[in-house]
Amino acid sequence: DKAKVVFCKMLELPSLRADSDDEDAAAGNPTDDDLGLELMRRQKVASDLVTNAARLIATSDDDDANGLKWVINKVREAELDSIGHVLEMEMAVQHLRSRENIDGAIKMLKSFGRKDKEGRAAASTNLAFVHLLEGNVNEALDQASLAVTTNRYDARALANLGCCYHLQRDLDKARDCFMEAVGVDAGCVEAIYNLGLVSAELRDYDSAVQAFERVIQLVPNHMESLYWLSRIGPSQ
């Protein structure tokens, strides 16, 4: 198929790889800062292009899982590990959503603990979510804490950590996590909604109403927020 042939050609893009001279220019002399930034920008643009193409090819396959496997194998053959990590993470999340191979997804996510920092953070965030769904609060707390330690600016990781503290009834810590998550990503619905729940439990009804109203601005038919507003009343 033509799309796959073109994709394989894309994996040969020179800007996907920095040669030793480029790396020296980017990391050595302070006067080369502009050159280093430009090299990094080009590499990111090329990586994003290949990653998006991989997603399109995977979803065009009759079986999305098989499509993802094919592009991951090709990326690995081209020794583009960072792109491979992103696609492997998406495959694991796909398994979790379909609930067809949860054990395999968890095994795949745990394998990221031996890879790069970004991969570890993303894997821990997803593992924390899985453990929360299964009611394993202690395991979820361990993974959420690891994710936040690895990347403090991940709103989902902070929201997961807040949920763990909420389930442990440490409402002040939970609120702090949700507020920090919203500070990182003002559109993180999960964090805003849970901030509303914790605020209501702490009897800070004005903050709770503000949070639920913000969720409804982002997701107009968010039933849980509408329910809570009907209980504690809209702000005046």
Backbone as a ProteinNet text record, in pm:
[ID]
protein_1_A
[PRIMARY]
DKAKVVFCKMLELPSLRADSDDEDAAAGNPTDDDLGLELMRRQKVASDLVTNAARLIATSDDDDANGLKWVINKVREAELDSIGHVLEMEMAVQHLRSRENIDGAIKMLKSFGRKDKEGRAAASTNLAFVHLLEGNVNEALDQASLAVTTNRYDARALANLGCCYHLQRDLDKARDCFMEAVGVDAGCVEAIYNLGLVSAELRDYDSAVQAFERVIQLVPNHMESLYWLSRIGPSQ
[TERTIARY]
84.5	0	87.8	42.1	124.7	155.8	56.8	77.9	191.4	198.7	304.9	441.4	442.8	569.1	619.1	527.5	564.5	611.1	542.1	580.1	723	756.2	892.4	996	959.3	1050	1066.8	956.5	962.5	1059.1	1072.2	1161.3	1307.6	1335.7	1473.1	1504.5	1408.9	1431.1	1555.6	1651.1	1773.7	1746.8	1642	1614.5	1563.9	1532.1	1492.4	1611.2	1729.8	1850.7	1950.6	2017.1	2123.3	2256.5	2341.9	2473.2	2564.9	2683.6	2772.5	2810.2	2827.5	2861.5	2747.3	2624.4	2507.3	2497.7	2519.3	2509.4	2614.4	2736.1	2841.3	2803	2744.5	2704.2	2595.2	2504.4	2391.3	2431.8	2530.6	2562	2691.8	2772.9	2905.7	2913.9	2949.7	2977.9	2851.4	2852.2	2733.8	2687.9	2781.8	2742.1	2657.4	2651	2574.8	2433.7	2386.9	2254.6	2145.8	2150.8	2049.2	2050.3	2170	2181.3	2123.3	2155.4	2104.2	1952.7	1894.1	1748.8	1685.2	1747.9	1693.6	1699.1	1809.4	1820.4	1713.5	1691.6	1589.3	1450.7	1425.9	1295.3	1269.7	1370.7	1354.6	1330.4	1401.5	1385	1245.3	1193.7	1059.6	953.6	969.7	874.2	872.4	990.3	998.8	939.2	967.7	914.9	763.2	708.7	562.7	499.5	565.7	515.3	507.8	615.1	619.1	518.9	508.8	415.1	271.7	234.9	98.2	71.8	172.2	156.3	136.9	210.2	196.8	56	-0.2	-137.1	-237.9	-219.2	-311.1	-305.4	-185.7	-171.2	-230.6	-207.4	-259.9	-412.1	-474.9	-621.9	-682.6	-602.9	-656.1	-658.5	-587.5	-587.7	-720.9	-768.2	-894.4	-888	-771.6	-749.8	-648.7	-696.3	-608.7	-485.9	-505.3	-393.5	-285.1	-326.5	-229.3	-161.2	-237.9	-179.7	-73.6	-101.5	-4	120.1	99.9	214.6	305.3	244.3	324.2	409.3	346	423.2	529.4	498.1	596.6	717.2	693.5	804.8	891.8	827.8	903.6	984.9	924.8	996	1113.8	1094	1202.5	1316.3	1279.7	1381.8	1464.7	1401.2	1471.6	1546.6	1538.7	1608.2	1565.1	1435	1378	1304.2	1381.3	1326.1	1223.4	1247.2	1155	1015.9	1009.8	880.3	819.4	903.4	855.2	791.7	851.1	794.2	653.9	637.1	506	401.9	435.8	340.9	312.2	413	390.3	297.3	314.3	225.7	81.7	64.8	-69.9	-131.1	-47.7	-98.3	-144.7	-66.8	-104.2	-235.6	-248.9	-372	-490.2	-466.5	-571.8	-620.7	-526.6	-564.9	-647.9	-608.7	-682.7	-825.1	-838.9	-972.2	-1062.5	-1005.8	-1086.4	-1109.8	-1025.1	-1031.9	-1016.4	-953.2	-933.4	-805.9	-708.1	-580.1	-518.7	-588.6	-545.3	-411.6	-395.7	-268.7	-152.3	-173.2	-68.9	-38.6	-144.2	-124.7	-44.6	-77.7	-5.7	140.1	163.3	301.4	378.3	313.8	378.2	408.4	311.9	332.6	446.6	453.4	560.3	697	702.7	831.5	888.7	803.2	851.7	932.1	922.7	1003	1150.8	1185.4	1326.4	1368.7	1281.4	1311.9	1334.3	1302.5	1335.5	1242.1	1281.4	1207.2	1062.6	1043.5	908.6	823.1	883.1	809.5	770.4	861.3	831.3	714.7	716.1	610.3	474.5	469.4	342.6	292.3	383.7	344.8	290.3	357.2	312.9	176	153	23.3	-87.9	-65	-166.4	-183.3	-73.4	-82.6	-159.7	-136.1	-209.8	-359	-396	-537.1	-595.9	-520.4	-566.8	-590.3	-494.5	-507.6	-625.4	-650.3	-766.9	-895.8	-903.3	-1022.6	-1044.5	-934.2	-942.9	-955.1	-950.8	-964.6	-838.2	-723.6	-596.1	-531.8	-578.9	-540	-391	-336.4	-194.4	-104.7	-137.8	-60.2	-75.8	-199.3	-224.5	-144.3	-138.8	-64	84.7	139	281.4	309.7	224.2	246.1	222	118.3	88.7	200.8	253.7	364.3	487.8	514.3	628.6	611.4	489.3	462.5	483.8	435.5	448.9	594.7	666.1	808.1	886.9	849.1	919.1	885.2	757.5	714.9	609.3	652.1	564.3	462.5	482	393.8	298.7	261.1	164.4	33.6	-65.5	-192.6	-263.1	-258.2	-324	-259.4	-126.1	-56	-95.1	-101.7	-142.3	-287.3	-373.9	-514	-525.3	-447.6	-447.9	-401.5	-295	-244.1	-349.6	-418.3	-527.1	-637.7	-671.5	-775	-732.5	-604.4	-553.2	-569.5	-528.2	-542.3	-689.5	-774.8	-917.9	-973.3	-935.2	-981.9	-926.8	-810.9	-753.9	-807.2	-898.1	-963.7	-869.9	-761.4	-673.2	-715.6	-822.2	-887.1	-801.2	-724	-640.3	-533.2	-467.6	-366.9	-432	-550.8	-621.6	-651.5	-702.8	-735	-610.1	-500.5	-375.9	-333.6	-346.2	-308.6	-398.2	-529	-621.2	-597.9	-570.5	-544.2	-415.1	-314.7	-189.2	-210	-292	-321.3	-389.5	-484.7	-554.9	-459.2	-362.7	-261.8	-175.4	-151.2	-72.4	-155.2	-281.4	-370.6	-509.5	-542.6	-670.2	-790.5	-766	-875.8	-883.3	-813.4	-815	-945.1	-1043.4	-1177.7	-1174.5	-1093.8	-1086.1	-1043.5	-942.3	-892.6	-995.5	-1058.8	-1155.6	-1276.3	-1326.5	-1442.1	-1410.4	-1296	-1258.8	-1229.2	-1179.8	-1162.3	-1298.2	-1399.1	-1534.7	-1584.2	-1560.1	-1603.5	-1536.9	-1405.2	-1331.5	-1372.8	-1391.6	-1434.1	-1570.2	-1660.7	-1792.6	-1780.2	-1693	-1674.1	-1611.7	-1530.3	-1469.3	-1562.1	-1681.7	-1784.8	-1745.3	-1657.1	-1622.6	-1711	-1837.8	-1937.2	-1916.6	-1867.3	-1843.7	-1740	-1631.2	-1527.7	-1580.8	-1663.8	-1721	-1808.4	-1893.5	-1982	-1900.9	-1798	-1713.4	-1649.6	-1605.4	-1542.9	-1644.3	-1762.7	-1862.5	-1910.4	-1923.9	-1964.7	-1856.1	-1730.1	-1619.8	-1622.3	-1651.1	-1660.1	-1769.1	-1883.6	-1996	-1963.5	-1879.3	-1833.7	-1753.2	-1673.5	-1588.5	-1664.5	-1753.8	-1833.4	-1978.8	-2055.1	-2189.4	-2284.5	-2274.8	-2368.2	-2303.1	-2211.1	-2142.9	-2242.6	-2301.7	-2413.7	-2377.2	-2257	-2218.7	-2211.9	-2156.6	-2147.9	-2285.9	-2371.9	-2509.1	-2581.4	-2556.4	-2618.6	-2573.7	-2441.6	-2391.7	-2439.3	-2448.7	-2501.1	-2647.1	-2721.5	-2861.9	-2873.1	-2769.5	-2771	-2724.5	-2619	-2562.5	-2593.8	-2657.8	-2703.9	-2598.3	-2637.4	-2542.8	-2497.2	-2382.6	-2332.1	-2417.4	-2420.1	-2500.6	-2416.9
-119.5	0	124.1	223.3	341.4	418.1	426.9	501.8	441.2	309.9	244.7	264.3	265.7	290.1	430.9	529	667.7	679.6	609.6	614.5	563.8	454.5	399.5	499.4	574.1	677.1	789.9	823	929.6	895.6	767.9	725.6	752.1	786.1	815.7	964.5	1048.2	1192.4	1225.1	1298.4	1330.9	1408.5	1491.8	1575.3	1495.3	1367.1	1282.6	1244.9	1258.5	1215.9	1331.4	1348.3	1448.6	1376.6	1417	1352.9	1413.7	1358.4	1399.8	1547.1	1597.2	1738.5	1828	1787	1863.8	1866.2	1749.8	1741.7	1830.2	1832.2	1916.6	2063.8	2098.4	2237.8	2280	2185.5	2218.1	2224.1	2144.1	2131.5	2200	2244	2291.6	2439.7	2517.2	2658.7	2738.6	2826.8	2907.6	2992.1	3027.3	3107.8	3028.5	2895.5	2810.3	2782.1	2859	2834.5	2839.5	2939.4	2951.9	2830.9	2783.4	2665.3	2543.5	2528.2	2414	2414.6	2532.4	2543.9	2512	2556.1	2529	2379.8	2314.5	2169.8	2094.5	2137.7	2073.5	2095.8	2217.5	2247.8	2159.9	2146.8	2064.9	1918.8	1871.5	1731.9	1708	1805	1790.6	1792.5	1884.1	1890.7	1758.8	1704.4	1577.3	1462.9	1461.3	1355.2	1360.8	1483.4	1498.9	1453.6	1485.9	1446.7	1294.5	1227	1081.1	1018.5	1073.2	1019.2	1030.5	1145.4	1163.2	1072.5	1055.2	963.7	820.9	784.1	649.2	626.7	727.7	715.7	697.9	773.9	762.8	624.1	571.6	438.3	332.8	347.4	249.5	246.2	364.7	369.8	334.2	338.7	300	149	77.7	-68.7	-120.1	-232.3	-290	-322.3	-357.5	-386.2	-284.3	-188.8	-81.9	-135.7	-244.3	-300.9	-352.6	-422.8	-472.7	-357.5	-252.3	-136	-70.8	-59.2	-1.7	-89.8	-219.8	-311.5	-293.5	-278	-264	-137.7	-22.3	102.4	101	38.6	30.7	-50.4	-162.7	-245.2	-166.8	-91.1	-13.1	96.9	161.8	267.6	209.8	91.5	26.3	-12.9	-63.7	-100.5	21.1	138.1	261.6	321.4	254.4	296.6	436.1	462.5	588.6	560.8	543.4	495.9	590.7	721.7	815.1	807.9	795.6	781.3	645.7	542.7	409.9	408.8	482.7	488.7	548.6	657.1	721.9	624.7	553.2	461.6	340.7	291.3	180.4	221.8	344.7	395	400.8	444.6	453	314.2	215.7	79	28.2	57.1	13.7	78	207.8	278.4	224.2	189.2	130.3	-1.5	-83	-208.3	-180.2	-78.5	-45.5	-2.5	80	130.2	19.4	-72.3	-182.4	-290.9	-291.2	-391.8	-533.7	-546.2	-677.5	-745.1	-666.8	-723.8	-636.5	-626.6	-537.3	-582.8	-714.1	-764.5	-729.6	-745.5	-711.2	-563.2	-481.3	-336.5	-296	-355.2	-323.3	-365.7	-482.3	-529.3	-432.8	-386	-293.3	-160.7	-111.7	13.8	2.1	-110.5	-129	-131.4	-177.5	-183.1	-44.7	58.3	194.6	244.9	177.1	215.8	200.2	124.1	102.8	189.4	281.9	362.9	508.6	601.4	741.1	804.2	922	991.7	1018.2	1068	1099.1	973.2	863.6	737.2	686.8	697.7	654.2	733.6	865.1	949.9	913.9	899.3	866.7	729.6	632.1	496.7	496.9	567.1	571.4	638.3	741.6	809.1	712.8	637.1	541.6	425.5	377.9	269.5	314.9	438.2	490.6	490	530.6	532.2	391.1	293.8	154.7	106.8	133.1	89.1	157.6	283.4	351.7	284.1	248.3	179.9	46.8	-20.4	-151.2	-140.7	-18.5	-0.5	-26.2	-33.8	-57	78.5	140.1	278.1	290	195.6	204.7	195.7	100.7	87.6	212.4	265.6	387.1	504	513.6	621.8	612.4	491.1	472.8	520.4	478.5	514.1	663.1	718.1	860.3	946.3	905.6	980	975.9	858.8	844.7	933.5	936	1017.2	1165.2	1211	1353.3	1388.3	1296.3	1319.8	1330.1	1247.7	1246.7	1369.6	1410.4	1526.8	1604.4	1709.8	1790	1868.9	1878.5	1960.6	1876.2	1760.6	1672.7	1681.7	1748.7	1770.8	1639.3	1542.9	1414.1	1341.4	1347.3	1282.3	1346.5	1478.8	1550.2	1517.7	1506.5	1472.4	1332	1237.8	1102.1	1100.8	1177	1183.1	1242.7	1345.5	1403.9	1303.9	1221.8	1119.3	1017.7	983.9	890	948.7	1074.1	1138.3	1152	1179.2	1190.1	1058.2	948.7	817.7	783	837.6	816.4	916.7	1001.9	1102.9	1213.1	1234.3	1346.6	1459.8	1529.5	1623.4	1745.9	1792.8	1910.2	1880.5	1763.7	1726.3	1705.3	1644.3	1622.1	1754.9	1851	1982	2049.8	2040.9	2101.9	2043.3	1910.7	1845.2	1889.5	1895.5	1935.3	2080.9	2166.9	2307.3	2321.7	2242.6	2247.3	2196.9	2090.7	2037.6	2142.7	2216.1	2320.9	2434	2460	2560.7	2522.2	2392.1	2342.4	2342.6	2297.9	2287.7	2334.1	2458	2516.8	2445.2	2357.3	2284	2138.8	2100.3	1960.7	1934.3	1879.7	1860	1769.3	1663.6	1570.3	1641.4	1726.1	1797.5	1899	1972.1	2074.7	2010.6	1901.4	1834.2	1780.9	1716.5	1661.8	1772.3	1886	2001.2	2044.8	2040.7	2073	1976.8	1847.2	1746.8	1769	1787.8	1805	1934.9	2040.8	2168.3	2154.4	2079.1	2057.4	1981.4	1880	1803.3	1888.7	1986.5	2077.4	2194.3	2191.1	2293.6	2430	2428.4	2550.4	2553.7	2586.7	2571.4	2669.3	2789.3	2884.9	2830.6	2774.5	2717.4	2597.2	2517	2398.9	2439.4	2539.7	2585.5	2640.2	2718.4	2772.9	2661	2554.7	2442.6	2371.6	2342.2	2270.6	2355.5	2485.8	2572.9	2578.1	2574.2	2572.7	2444	2331.7	2204.9	2213.1	2271.3	2279.4	2373.3	2474.5	2559	2477.8	2384.7	2302.7	2185.7	2125.6	2010	2038.4	2102.9	2152	2048.8	1924.2	1822.8	1729.9	1783.9	1703.4	1676	1554.8	1523.7	1531.8	1485.9	1487	1629	1719.6	1859.1	1922.7	1891.7	1942.8	1891.9	1766	1709.3	1784.1	1807.1	1874.7	2018.9	2086.5	2223.1	2226.7	2123.4	2118.6	2097.1	2038.1	2014.2	2136	2202.2	2311.3	2448.1	2451.6	2576.2	2650.9	2718.1	2797.1	2920.4	2974.5	3096.6	3215.2	3316.7	3435	3542
0	0	0	-78.8	-102.4	25.9	116	240	321.6	324.6	402.3	337.1	204.2	133.5	164.7	159.8	189.7	334.7	424.7	566.3	585.8	520	532.4	479.5	375	323.5	425.3	495.1	594.6	707.9	738.5	846.4	814.1	688.5	646.8	650	697.1	702.1	785.3	729.5	804.5	932.5	932.1	1049.6	1169.1	1147.8	1261.1	1348	1290.7	1361.6	1363	1478.3	1487.8	1479.4	1381.5	1375.5	1481.3	1494.8	1603.3	1592.2	1468.6	1451.8	1498.6	1465.9	1508.8	1660.2	1723.6	1868.4	1934	1876.9	1932	1918.9	1804	1782.7	1878.8	1906.7	1993.8	2139.2	2179	2320.5	2362	2265.2	2300.2	2326.9	2225.4	2239.9	2268.1	2370.9	2400.3	2282.1	2192.2	2076.6	1978.7	1997.9	1906.6	1958.5	2058	2114.7	2008.5	1919	1815	1722.2	1689.2	1603.3	1673.9	1801.2	1876.6	1884.4	1909.7	1916.7	1782.7	1674.2	1540.9	1508.8	1547.6	1525.3	1603.3	1729.1	1811.6	1752.5	1701.9	1642.7	1521.1	1434.9	1314.6	1350.1	1451.9	1491.5	1547	1625.1	1680.7	1570.7	1474.2	1363	1287.6	1259.2	1186.6	1268.9	1399.2	1486.5	1493	1505.8	1510.3	1378.4	1267.6	1136.2	1123.9	1163.9	1155.4	1251.9	1372.4	1471	1422	1367.7	1316.2	1196.5	1110.7	997.3	1046.4	1151.5	1208.4	1260.7	1325.7	1377.9	1265.4	1157.2	1044	981.2	965.2	906.3	999	1129.1	1225	1221.8	1216.6	1218.8	1084.4	975.4	844.1	826.8	917.2	912.8	966.1	910.6	958.2	1106.8	1154.5	1296.2	1348.1	1431.1	1478.9	1550.8	1628	1704.4	1609.3	1504.4	1406.6	1333	1304.1	1238.8	1325.8	1455	1547.8	1557.4	1562	1569.2	1448.8	1331.3	1208.8	1214.1	1250.5	1251.1	1361.6	1475.7	1584.3	1538.9	1470.6	1420.9	1322.9	1233.7	1135.7	1203.5	1302	1375.3	1451.5	1511.9	1584.6	1489.3	1372.5	1273.6	1233.4	1232.8	1196.5	1316	1431.7	1553.5	1599.4	1586.2	1633.8	1764.8	1871.5	1997.8	2058.5	2051.6	2116.5	2053.8	1921	1853.7	1887.1	1893.1	1930	2067.8	2162.4	2297.7	2296.1	2219.3	2211	2156.3	2050.8	1987.7	2076.1	2146.7	2239.1	2351.7	2400	2503.7	2452.9	2329.5	2273	2255.9	2221.8	2211.2	2347.8	2451.9	2586.6	2629.3	2603.1	2640.4	2560.2	2434.1	2351.4	2412.7	2461.1	2527.6	2652.4	2727.9	2850	2817.4	2713.9	2679	2629	2551.2	2497.7	2600.6	2706.8	2814.7	2760.8	2643.1	2583.4	2633.6	2669.4	2710.6	2819	2931.8	3039.3	3096.6	3116	3170.4	3078.5	2946.9	2852	2852.8	2868.8	2873.2	2996	3110.7	3234	3223	3164.4	3145.6	3056.6	2949.6	2858.6	2928.6	3008.2	3079	3180.2	3249.8	3347.7	3281.1	3157.1	3087	3063.2	3065.7	3045.1	3163.4	3277.7	3392.5	3366.8	3262.4	3228.3	3109.7	3069.5	2952.3	2992	2903.2	2927.6	3030	3078.1	3183.3	3143	3020.8	2973.4	2966.5	2921.4	2914.2	3051.5	3147.7	3284.2	3342.1	3322.1	3376.5	3317.4	3184.9	3118.4	3160.6	3170.4	3210.7	3352.6	3443.2	3582.7	3594.5	3513.5	3514.7	3474	3367.8	3322.7	3419.4	3477.8	3576.1	3700.2	3742.6	3858.1	3829.2	3707.7	3669.7	3671.1	3619.9	3620.6	3763.1	3851.5	3990.5	4059.5	4025.6	4082.7	4038.7	3910.4	3860	3930.5	3963.9	4028.2	4179.5	4233.2	4377.1	4456.4	4387.7	4456.2	4488.1	4596.4	4626	4655.9	4733.2	4769	4645.6	4555.1	4432.8	4345.9	4341.4	4263.9	4319.9	4452.5	4516.4	4482.5	4484.5	4450.5	4308.4	4213.6	4073.4	4049	4111.8	4094	4151.6	4267.2	4328.9	4239.1	4181.1	4090.5	3967.7	3913.1	3794.8	3824.1	3939.3	3975	4003.5	4069.5	4096.2	3966.3	3868.8	3740.1	3656.8	3661.6	3582.9	3661	3727.2	3812.6	3731.3	3601.8	3519.6	3435	3487.1	3420.9	3497.8	3439.8	3509.2	3542.9	3451.1	3476.7	3593.8	3601.9	3712.5	3844.4	3847.4	3968.7	4006.3	3904.8	3932.2	3990.1	3935.2	3989.3	4134.4	4163.7	4300.3	4393.2	4344.9	4424.3	4452.1	4352.3	4372	4478.2	4478.9	4580	4720.5	4737	4867.2	4906.5	4806.9	4832.7	4887.3	4823.7	4869.4	5007.6	5041.7	5174.6	5276.2	5230.8	5313.8	5360.7	5289.8	5317.9	5224.1	5264.4	5174.6	5142.9	5238.9	5213.8	5108.9	5120.6	5021.3	4885.6	4886	4759.7	4692	4769.8	4711.3	4655.3	4729.6	4682.3	4546.8	4534.1	4408	4293.4	4318.9	4212.7	4171.9	4270.1	4238.6	4157.9	4193.7	4118.9	3976.2	3962.2	3829	3742	3800.7	3726.8	3691.9	3780.3	3750.1	3631.7	3617.4	3504.4	3376	3387.5	3271.2	3313	3276.1	3316.8	3256.2	3159.3	3096.1	3136.8	3243.9	3289.4	3364.1	3293.4	3349.1	3471.4	3465.2	3577	3705.5	3695.3	3813	3863.4	3770.4	3810.7	3879.4	3821.8	3880.8	4020	4033.7	4164.2	4265.2	4217	4305.1	4358.6	4273.6	4318.6	4425.3	4405.2	4503.6	4639.1	4636.7	4761.9	4830.9	4753.2	4811.1	4878.4	4815.4	4875.2	5006.5	5010.1	5133.4	5243	5203.6	5300.8	5334.4	5281.6	5303.3	5246.4	5149.2	5076.8	4952.9	4974.2	4868.8	4753.4	4783.3	4674.3	4576.4	4630.3	4543.3	4467.7	4535.5	4471.2	4352.7	4374.9	4267.6	4150.7	4180.8	4074.6	3991.7	4060.5	3990.6	3900.7	3953.6	3874.5	3755.9	3777.9	3667.4	3559.5	3602.7	3505.4	3422.8	3487.8	3415.3	3309	3344.5	3251.4	3135.3	3161.6	3051	2950.2	3003.5	2917.2	2856.7	2937.5	2892.3	2928.9	2840.4	2874.4	2933.4	2894.1	2944.7	3047.1	3125.4	3227.3	3340.2	3339.2	3427.7	3575.5	3611.3	3752.5	3807	3727.4	3771.7	3779.8	3683.3	3687.8	3812.7	3847.5	3967.3	4093.3	4103.9	4222.9	4230.1	4118.7	4119.3	4163.6	4127	4169.5	4320	4379.9	4523.8	4603.7	4555.9	4636.3	4578.3	4459.4	4403.2	4325.6	4218.2	4138	4211.8	4170.7	4233.6	4191.8	4274	4246.2	4176.5
[MASK]
++++++++++++++++++++++++++++++++++++++++++++++++++++++++++++++++++++++++++++++++++++++++++++++++++++++++++++++++++++++++++++++++++++++++++++++++++++++++++++++++++++++++++++++++++++++++++++++++++++++++++++++++++++++++++++++++++++++++++++

